[in-house]
PDB file of C-alpha atoms in Angstrom:
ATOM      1  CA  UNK Y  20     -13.721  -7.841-178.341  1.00  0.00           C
ATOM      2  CA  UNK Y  21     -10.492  -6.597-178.568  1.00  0.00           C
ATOM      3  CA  UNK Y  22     -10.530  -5.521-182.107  1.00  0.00           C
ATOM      4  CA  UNK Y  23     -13.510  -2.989-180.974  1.00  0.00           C
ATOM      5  CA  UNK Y  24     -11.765  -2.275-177.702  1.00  0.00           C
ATOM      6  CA  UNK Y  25      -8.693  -1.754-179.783  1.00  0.00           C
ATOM      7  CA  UNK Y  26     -10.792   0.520-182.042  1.00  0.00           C
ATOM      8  CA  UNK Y  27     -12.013   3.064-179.068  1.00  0.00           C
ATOM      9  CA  UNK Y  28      -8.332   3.522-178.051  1.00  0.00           C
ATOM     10  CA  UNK Y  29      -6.923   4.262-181.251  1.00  0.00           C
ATOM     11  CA  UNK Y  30      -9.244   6.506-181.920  1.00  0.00           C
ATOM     12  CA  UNK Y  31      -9.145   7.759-178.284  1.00  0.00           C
ATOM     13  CA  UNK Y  32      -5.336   8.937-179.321  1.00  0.00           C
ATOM     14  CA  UNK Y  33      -6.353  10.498-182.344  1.00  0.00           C
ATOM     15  CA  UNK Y  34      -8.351  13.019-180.153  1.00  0.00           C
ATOM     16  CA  UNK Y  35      -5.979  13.462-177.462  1.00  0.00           C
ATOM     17  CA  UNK Y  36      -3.449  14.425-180.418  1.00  0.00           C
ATOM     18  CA  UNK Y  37      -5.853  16.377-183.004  1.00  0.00           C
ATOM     19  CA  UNK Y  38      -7.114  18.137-180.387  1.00  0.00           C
ATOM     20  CA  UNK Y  39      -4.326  20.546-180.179  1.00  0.00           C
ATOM     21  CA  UNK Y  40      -3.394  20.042-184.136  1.00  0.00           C
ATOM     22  CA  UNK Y  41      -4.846  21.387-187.540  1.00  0.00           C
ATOM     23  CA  UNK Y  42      -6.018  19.396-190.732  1.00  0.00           C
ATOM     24  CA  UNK Y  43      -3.125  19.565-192.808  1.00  0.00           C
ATOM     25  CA  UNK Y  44      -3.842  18.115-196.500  1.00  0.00           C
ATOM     26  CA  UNK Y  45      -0.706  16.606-197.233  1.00  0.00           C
ATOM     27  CA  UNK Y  46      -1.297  14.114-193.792  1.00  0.00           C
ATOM     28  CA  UNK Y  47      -4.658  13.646-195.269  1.00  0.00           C
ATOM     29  CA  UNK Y  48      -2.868  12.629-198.567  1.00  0.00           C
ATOM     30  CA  UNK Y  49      -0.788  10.638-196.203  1.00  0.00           C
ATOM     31  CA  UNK Y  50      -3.614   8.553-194.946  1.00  0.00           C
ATOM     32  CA  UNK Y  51      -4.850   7.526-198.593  1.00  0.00           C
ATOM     33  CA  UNK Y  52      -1.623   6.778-199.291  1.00  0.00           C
ATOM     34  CA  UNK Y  53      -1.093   4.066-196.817  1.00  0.00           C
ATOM     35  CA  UNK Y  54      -4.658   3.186-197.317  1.00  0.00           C
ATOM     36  CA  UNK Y  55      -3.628   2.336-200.973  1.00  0.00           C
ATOM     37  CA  UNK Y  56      -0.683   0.502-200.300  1.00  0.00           C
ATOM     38  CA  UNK Y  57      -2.131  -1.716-198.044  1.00  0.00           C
ATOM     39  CA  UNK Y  58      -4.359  -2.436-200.277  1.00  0.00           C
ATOM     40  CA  UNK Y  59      -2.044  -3.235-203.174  1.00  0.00           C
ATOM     41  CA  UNK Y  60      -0.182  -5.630-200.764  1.00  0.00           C
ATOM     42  CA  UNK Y  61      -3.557  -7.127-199.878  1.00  0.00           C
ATOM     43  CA  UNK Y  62      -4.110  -7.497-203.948  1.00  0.00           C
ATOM     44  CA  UNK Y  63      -0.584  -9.405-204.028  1.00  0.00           C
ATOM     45  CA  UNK Y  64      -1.179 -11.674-201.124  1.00  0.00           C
ATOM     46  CA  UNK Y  65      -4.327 -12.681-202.484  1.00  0.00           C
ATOM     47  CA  UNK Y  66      -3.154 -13.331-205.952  1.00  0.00           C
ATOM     48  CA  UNK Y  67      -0.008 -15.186-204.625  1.00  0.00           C
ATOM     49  CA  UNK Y  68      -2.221 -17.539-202.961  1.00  0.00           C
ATOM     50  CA  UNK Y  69      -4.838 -18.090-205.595  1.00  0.00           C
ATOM     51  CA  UNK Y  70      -7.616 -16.788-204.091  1.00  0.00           C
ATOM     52  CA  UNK Y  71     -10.960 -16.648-205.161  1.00  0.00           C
ATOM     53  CA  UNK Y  72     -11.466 -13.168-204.163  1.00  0.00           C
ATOM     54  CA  UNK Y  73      -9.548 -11.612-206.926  1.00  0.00           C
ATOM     55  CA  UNK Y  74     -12.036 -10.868-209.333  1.00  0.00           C
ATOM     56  CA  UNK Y  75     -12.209  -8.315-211.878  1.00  0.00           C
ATOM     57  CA  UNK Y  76     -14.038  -6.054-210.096  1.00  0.00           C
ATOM     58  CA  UNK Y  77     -11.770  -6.638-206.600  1.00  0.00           C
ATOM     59  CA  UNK Y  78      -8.832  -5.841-208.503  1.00  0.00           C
ATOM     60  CA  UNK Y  79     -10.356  -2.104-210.018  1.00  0.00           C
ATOM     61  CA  UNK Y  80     -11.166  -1.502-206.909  1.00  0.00           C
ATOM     62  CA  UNK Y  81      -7.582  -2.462-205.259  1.00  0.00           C
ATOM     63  CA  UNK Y  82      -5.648  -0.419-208.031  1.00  0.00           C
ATOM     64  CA  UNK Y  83      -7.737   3.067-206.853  1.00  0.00           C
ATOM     65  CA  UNK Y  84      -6.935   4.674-204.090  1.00  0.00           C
ATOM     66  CA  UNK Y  85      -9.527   5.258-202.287  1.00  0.00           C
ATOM     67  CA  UNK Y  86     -11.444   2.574-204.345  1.00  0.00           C
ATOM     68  CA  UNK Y  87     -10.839  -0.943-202.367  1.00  0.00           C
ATOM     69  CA  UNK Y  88     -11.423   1.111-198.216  1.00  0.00           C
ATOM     70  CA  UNK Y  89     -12.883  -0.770-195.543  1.00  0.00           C
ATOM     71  CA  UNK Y  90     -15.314   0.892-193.144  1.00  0.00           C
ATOM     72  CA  UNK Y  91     -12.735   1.824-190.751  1.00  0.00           C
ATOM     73  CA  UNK Y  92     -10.519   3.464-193.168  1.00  0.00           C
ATOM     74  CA  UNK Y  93     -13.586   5.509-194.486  1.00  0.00           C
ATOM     75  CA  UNK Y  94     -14.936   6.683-191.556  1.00  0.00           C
ATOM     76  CA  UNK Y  95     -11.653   7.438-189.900  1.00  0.00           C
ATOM     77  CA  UNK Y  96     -11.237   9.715-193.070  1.00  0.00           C
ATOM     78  CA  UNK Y  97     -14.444  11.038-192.615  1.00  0.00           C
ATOM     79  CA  UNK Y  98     -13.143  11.965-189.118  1.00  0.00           C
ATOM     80  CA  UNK Y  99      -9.999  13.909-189.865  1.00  0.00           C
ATOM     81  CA  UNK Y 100     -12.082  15.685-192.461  1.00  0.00           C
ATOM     82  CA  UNK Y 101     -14.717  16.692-189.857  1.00  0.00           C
ATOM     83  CA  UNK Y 102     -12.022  17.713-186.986  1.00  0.00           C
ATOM     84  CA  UNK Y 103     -11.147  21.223-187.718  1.00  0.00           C
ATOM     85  CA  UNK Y 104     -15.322  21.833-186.732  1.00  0.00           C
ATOM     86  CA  UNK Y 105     -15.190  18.912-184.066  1.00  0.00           C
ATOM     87  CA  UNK Y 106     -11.992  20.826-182.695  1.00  0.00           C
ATOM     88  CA  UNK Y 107     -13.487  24.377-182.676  1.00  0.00           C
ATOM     89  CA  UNK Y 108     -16.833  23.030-181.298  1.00  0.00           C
ATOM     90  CA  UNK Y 109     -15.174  21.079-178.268  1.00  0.00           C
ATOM     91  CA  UNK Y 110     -12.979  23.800-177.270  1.00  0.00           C
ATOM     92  CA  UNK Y 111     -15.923  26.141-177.522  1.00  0.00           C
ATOM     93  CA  UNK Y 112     -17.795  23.808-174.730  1.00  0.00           C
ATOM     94  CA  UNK Y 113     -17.644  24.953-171.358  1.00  0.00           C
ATOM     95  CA  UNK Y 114     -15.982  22.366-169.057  1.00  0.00           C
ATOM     96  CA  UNK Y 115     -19.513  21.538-167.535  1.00  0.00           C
ATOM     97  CA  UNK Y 116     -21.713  21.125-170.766  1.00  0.00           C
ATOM     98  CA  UNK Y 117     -18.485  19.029-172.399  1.00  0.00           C
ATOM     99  CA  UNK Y 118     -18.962  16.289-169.392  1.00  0.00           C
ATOM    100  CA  UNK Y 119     -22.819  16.075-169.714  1.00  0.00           C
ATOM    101  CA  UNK Y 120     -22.149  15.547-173.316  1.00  0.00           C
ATOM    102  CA  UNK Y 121     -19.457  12.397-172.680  1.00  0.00           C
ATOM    103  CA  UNK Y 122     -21.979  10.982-169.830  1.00  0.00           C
ATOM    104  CA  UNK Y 123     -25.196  11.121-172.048  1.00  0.00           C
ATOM    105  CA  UNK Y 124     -23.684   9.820-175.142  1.00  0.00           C
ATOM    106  CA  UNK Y 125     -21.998   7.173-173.012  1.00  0.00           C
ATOM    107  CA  UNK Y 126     -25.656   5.959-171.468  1.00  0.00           C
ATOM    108  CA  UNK Y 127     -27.280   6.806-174.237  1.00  0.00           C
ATOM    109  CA  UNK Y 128     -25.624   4.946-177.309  1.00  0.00           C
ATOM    110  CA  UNK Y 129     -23.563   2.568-175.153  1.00  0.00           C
ATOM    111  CA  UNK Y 130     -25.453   1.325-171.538  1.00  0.00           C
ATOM    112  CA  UNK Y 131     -28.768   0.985-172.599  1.00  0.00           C
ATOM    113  CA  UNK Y 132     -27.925  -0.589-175.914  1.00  0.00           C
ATOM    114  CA  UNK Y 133     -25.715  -3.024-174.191  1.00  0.00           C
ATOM    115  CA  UNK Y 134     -28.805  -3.651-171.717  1.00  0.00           C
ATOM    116  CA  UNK Y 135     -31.581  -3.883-173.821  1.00  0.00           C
ATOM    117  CA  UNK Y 136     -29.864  -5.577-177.174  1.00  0.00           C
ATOM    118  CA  UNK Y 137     -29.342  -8.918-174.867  1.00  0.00           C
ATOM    119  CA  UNK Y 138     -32.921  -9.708-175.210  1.00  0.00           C
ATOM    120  CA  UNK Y 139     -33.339 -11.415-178.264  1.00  0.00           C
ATOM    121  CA  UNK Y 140     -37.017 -10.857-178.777  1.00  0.00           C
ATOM    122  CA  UNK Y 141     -37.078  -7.330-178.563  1.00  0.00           C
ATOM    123  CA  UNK Y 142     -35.882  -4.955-181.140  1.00  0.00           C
ATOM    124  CA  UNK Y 143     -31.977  -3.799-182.450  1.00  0.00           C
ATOM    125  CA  UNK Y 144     -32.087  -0.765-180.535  1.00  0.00           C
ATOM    126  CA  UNK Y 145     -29.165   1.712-181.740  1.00  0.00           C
ATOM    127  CA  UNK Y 146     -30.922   4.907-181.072  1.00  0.00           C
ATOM    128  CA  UNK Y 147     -30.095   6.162-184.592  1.00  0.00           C
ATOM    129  CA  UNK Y 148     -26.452   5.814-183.871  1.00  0.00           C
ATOM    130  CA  UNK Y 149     -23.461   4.940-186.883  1.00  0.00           C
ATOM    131  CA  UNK Y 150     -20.137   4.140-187.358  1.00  0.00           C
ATOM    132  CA  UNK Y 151     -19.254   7.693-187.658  1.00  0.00           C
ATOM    133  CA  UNK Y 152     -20.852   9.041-184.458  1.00  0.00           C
ATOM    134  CA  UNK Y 153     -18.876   6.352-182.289  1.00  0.00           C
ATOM    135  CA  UNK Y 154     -15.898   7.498-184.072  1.00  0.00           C
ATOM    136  CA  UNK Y 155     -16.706  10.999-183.020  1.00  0.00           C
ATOM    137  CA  UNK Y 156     -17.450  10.216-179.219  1.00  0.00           C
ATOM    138  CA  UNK Y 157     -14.094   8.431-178.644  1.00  0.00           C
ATOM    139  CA  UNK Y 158     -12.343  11.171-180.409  1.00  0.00           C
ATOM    140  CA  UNK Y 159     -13.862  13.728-178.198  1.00  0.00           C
ATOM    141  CA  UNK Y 160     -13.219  11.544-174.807  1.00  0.00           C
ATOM    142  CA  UNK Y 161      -9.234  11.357-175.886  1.00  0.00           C
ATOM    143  CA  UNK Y 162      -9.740  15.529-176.972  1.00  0.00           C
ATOM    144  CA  UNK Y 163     -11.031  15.883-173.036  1.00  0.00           C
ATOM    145  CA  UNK Y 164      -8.515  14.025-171.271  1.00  0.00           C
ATOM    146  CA  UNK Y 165      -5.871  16.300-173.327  1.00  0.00           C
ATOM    147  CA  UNK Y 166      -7.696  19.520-172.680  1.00  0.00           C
ATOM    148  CA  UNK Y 167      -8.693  18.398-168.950  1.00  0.00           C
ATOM    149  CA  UNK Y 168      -5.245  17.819-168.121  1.00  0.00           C
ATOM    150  CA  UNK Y 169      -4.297  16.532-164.742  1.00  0.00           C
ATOM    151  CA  UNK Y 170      -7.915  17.986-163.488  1.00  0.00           C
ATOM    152  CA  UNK Y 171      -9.493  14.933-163.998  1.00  0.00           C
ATOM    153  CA  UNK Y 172     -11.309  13.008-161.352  1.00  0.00           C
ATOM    154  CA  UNK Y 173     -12.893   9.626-161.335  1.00  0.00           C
ATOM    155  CA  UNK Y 174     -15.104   8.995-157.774  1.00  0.00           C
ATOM    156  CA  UNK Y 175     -13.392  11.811-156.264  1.00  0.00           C
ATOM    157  CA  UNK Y 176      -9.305  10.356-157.254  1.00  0.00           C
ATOM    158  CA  UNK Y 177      -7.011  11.671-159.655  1.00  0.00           C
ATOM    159  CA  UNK Y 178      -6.971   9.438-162.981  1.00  0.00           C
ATOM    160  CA  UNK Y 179      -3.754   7.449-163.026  1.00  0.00           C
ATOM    161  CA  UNK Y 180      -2.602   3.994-164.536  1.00  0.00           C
ATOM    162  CA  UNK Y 181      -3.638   2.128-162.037  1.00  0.00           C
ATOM    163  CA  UNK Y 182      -7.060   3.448-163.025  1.00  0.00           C
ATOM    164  CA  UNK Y 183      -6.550   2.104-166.904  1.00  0.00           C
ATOM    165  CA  UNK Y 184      -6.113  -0.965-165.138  1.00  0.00           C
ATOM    166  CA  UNK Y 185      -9.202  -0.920-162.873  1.00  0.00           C
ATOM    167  CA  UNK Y 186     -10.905  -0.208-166.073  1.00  0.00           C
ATOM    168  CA  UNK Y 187      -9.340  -2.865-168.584  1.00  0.00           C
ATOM    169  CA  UNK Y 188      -9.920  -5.063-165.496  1.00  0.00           C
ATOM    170  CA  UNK Y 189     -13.916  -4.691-165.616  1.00  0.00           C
ATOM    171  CA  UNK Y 190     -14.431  -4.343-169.168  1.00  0.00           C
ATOM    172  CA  UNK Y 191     -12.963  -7.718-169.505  1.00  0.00           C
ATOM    173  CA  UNK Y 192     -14.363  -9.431-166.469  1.00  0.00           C
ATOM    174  CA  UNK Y 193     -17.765  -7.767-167.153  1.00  0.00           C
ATOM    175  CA  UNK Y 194     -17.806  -8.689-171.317  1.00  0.00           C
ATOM    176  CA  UNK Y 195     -16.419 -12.027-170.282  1.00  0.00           C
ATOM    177  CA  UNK Y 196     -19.005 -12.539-166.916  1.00  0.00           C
ATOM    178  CA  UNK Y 197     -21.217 -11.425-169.249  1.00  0.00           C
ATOM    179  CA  UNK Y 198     -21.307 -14.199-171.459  1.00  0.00           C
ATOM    180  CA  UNK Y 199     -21.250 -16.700-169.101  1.00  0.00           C
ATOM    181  CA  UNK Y 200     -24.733 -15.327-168.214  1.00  0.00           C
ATOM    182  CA  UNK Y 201     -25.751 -15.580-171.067  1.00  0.00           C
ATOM    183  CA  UNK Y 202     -24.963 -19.213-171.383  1.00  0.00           C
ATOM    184  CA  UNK Y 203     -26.693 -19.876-168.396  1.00  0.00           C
ATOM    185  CA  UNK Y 204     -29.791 -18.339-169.595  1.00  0.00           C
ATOM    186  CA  UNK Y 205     -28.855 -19.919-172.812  1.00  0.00           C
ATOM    187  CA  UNK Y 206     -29.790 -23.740-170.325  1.00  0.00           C
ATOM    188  CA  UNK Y 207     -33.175 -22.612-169.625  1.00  0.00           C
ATOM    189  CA  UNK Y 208     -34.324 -20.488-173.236  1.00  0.00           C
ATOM    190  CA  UNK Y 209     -32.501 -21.839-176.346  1.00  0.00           C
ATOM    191  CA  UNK Y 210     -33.788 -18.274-178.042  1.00  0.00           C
ATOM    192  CA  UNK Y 211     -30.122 -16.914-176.268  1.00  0.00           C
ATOM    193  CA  UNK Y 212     -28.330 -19.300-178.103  1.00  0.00           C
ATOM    194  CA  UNK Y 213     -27.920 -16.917-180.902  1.00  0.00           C
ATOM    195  CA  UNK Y 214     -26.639 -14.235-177.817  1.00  0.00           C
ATOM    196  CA  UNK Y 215     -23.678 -16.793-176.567  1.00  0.00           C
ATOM    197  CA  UNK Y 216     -21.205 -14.341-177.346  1.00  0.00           C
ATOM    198  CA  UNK Y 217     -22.998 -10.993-177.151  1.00  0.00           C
ATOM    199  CA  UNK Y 218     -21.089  -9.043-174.529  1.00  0.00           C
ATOM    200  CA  UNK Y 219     -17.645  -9.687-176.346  1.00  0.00           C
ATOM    201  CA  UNK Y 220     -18.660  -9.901-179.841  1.00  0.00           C
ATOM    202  CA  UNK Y 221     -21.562  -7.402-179.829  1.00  0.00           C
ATOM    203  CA  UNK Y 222     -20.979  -3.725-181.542  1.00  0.00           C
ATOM    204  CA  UNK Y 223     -19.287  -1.203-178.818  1.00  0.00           C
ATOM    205  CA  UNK Y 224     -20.773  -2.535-175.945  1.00  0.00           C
ATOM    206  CA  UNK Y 225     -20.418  -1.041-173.077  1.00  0.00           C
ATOM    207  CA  UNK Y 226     -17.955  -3.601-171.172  1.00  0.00           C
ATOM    208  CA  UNK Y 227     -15.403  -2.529-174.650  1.00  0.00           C
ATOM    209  CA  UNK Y 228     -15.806   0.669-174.249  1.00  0.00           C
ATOM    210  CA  UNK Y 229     -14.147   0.444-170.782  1.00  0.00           C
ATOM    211  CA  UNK Y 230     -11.548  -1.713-171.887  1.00  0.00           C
ATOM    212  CA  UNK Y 231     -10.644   0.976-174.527  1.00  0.00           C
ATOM    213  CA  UNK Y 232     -10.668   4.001-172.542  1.00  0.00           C
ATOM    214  CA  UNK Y 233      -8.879   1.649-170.020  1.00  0.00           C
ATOM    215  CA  UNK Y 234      -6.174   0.983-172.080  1.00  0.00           C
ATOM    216  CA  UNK Y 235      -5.867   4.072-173.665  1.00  0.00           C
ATOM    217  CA  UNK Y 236      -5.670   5.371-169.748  1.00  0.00           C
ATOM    218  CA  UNK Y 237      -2.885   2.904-168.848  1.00  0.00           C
ATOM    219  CA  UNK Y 238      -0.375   3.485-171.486  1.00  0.00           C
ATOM    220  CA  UNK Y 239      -0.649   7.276-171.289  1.00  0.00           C
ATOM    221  CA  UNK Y 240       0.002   7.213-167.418  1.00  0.00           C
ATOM    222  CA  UNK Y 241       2.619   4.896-168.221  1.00  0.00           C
ATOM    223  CA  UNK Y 242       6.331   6.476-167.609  1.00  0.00           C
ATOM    224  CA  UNK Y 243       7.654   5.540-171.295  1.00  0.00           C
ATOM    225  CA  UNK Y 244      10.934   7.267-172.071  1.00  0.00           C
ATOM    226  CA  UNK Y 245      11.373   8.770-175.592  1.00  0.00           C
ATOM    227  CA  UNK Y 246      12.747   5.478-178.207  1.00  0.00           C
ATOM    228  CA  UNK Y 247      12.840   5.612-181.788  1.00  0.00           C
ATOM    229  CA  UNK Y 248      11.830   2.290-181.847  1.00  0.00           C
ATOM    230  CA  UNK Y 249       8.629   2.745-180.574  1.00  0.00           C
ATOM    231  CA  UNK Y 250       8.075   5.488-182.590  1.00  0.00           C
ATOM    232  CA  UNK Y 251       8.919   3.402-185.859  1.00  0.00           C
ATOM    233  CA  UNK Y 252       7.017   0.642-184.918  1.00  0.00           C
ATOM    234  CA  UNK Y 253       3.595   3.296-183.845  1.00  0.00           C
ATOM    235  CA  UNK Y 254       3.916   4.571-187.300  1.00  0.00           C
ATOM    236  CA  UNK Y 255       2.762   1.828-188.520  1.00  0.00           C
ATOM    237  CA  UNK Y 256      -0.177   1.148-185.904  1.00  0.00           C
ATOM    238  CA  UNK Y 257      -2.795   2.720-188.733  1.00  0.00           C
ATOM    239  CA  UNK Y 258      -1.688   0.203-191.321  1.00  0.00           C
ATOM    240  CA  UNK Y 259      -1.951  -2.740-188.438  1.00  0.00           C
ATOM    241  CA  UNK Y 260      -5.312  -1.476-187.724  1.00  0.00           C
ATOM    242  CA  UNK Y 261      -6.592  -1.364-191.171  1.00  0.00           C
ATOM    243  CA  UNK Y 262      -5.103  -4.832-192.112  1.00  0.00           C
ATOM    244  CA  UNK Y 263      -6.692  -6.155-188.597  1.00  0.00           C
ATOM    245  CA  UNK Y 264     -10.186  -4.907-188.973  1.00  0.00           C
ATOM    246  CA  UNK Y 265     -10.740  -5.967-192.768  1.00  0.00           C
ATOM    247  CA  UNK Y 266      -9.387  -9.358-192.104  1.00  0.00           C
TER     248      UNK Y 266
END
């Protein structure tokens, strides 16, 4: 859960940033780079410890760099490639038609998925939805908040931190309360056995996608003063990601 969760936000800042930026090749080089390297470390670790994994093939791959990505690293390429159109297409949405477009992509590929996927006996139901698609909706929720400013309004307040932590607060309580149903339904049909962990473990359910715009909420309300530190250590947050969702 809090890989995914940890997905929506990161990609959540890579809106609110890009937004107001321009796809500049040499940052684009600067991705593949790091993409590469991590890989090469990957390559060591693995032959340091004698792993089985390091075939011939695996070790091609590693030594290319683009040639050993995982699906995040693709797709989040894919993304920077596709945000100089994403960019110009958002700003060109009026305020109205942007928030219709973040509320029926949310219900659409998020709520009733989430609903109707908990029943093992009916269909996957994705709705023709991918990887890159999810990428694109949390990159254009982070763009929004940017654009929208201080404007923004959740049941009539003014979005603060304490409403990242309202948010956090049910996507965890509702992925975790979720599960616990499901165990209890679990007692009486062993078909949900195969479901025990489906609102925490499950694709971009609904209950992560709160806990990502959540946190993504909290730490941008948060009064942080400027640290070099922090900056070092956020430079790296791309490699951490990478490392974290391949492993």
């Amino acid at each position: 859960m809090g890989g995914k969760a940890g997905v929506v936000a990161f990609v959540m800042i890579t809106g609110y940033f890009m937004i107001s930026s321009s796809f500049k090749l040499h940052q684009f080089g600067k991705l593949v780079g790091q993409i590469w390297f991590y890989s090469l470390v990957m390559l060591g670790i693995a032959m340091g410890l004698g792993l089985d994994t390091v075939t011939t093939r695996n070790t091609i791959l590693a030594l290319l760099p683009i040639g050993s990505m995982s699906w995040f690293a693709q797709i989040f390429l894919v993304l920077y490639i596709l945000t100089p159109v994403i960019n110009r297409l958002l700003h060109w949405l009026q305020h109205r038609y942007y928030l219709i477009l973040l509320a029926a992509s949310t219900v659409i590929w998020f709520v009733i998925p989430t609903a109707l996927n908990l029943w093992p006996n009916r269909p996957h139901t994705t709705f023709g939805f991918k990887h890159i698609f999810y990428f694109i909706v949390f990159y254009s929720m982070g763009a929004y908040i940017k654009l929208a400013g201080s404007s923004i309004k959740l049941c009539s307040s003014y979005i603060t931190q304490k409403t990242g932590i309202i948010l956090s607060t049910i996507g965890i309580l509702g992925a975790f309360g979720g599960d616990i149903l499901v165990d209890v339904l679990a007692t009486t049909d062993s078909v949900y056995m195969k479901q025990i962990f489906y609102f925490t473990q499950n694709d971009y359910g609904f209950f992560q996608l709160l806990l990502g715009i959540g946190l993504f909420i909290t730490f941008l309300k948060a009064e942080i003063t400027y640290s070099s530190w922090i900056n070092t250590v956020a430079s790296t947050t791309f490699g951490f990601t990478y490392y974290t969702i391949i492993s």
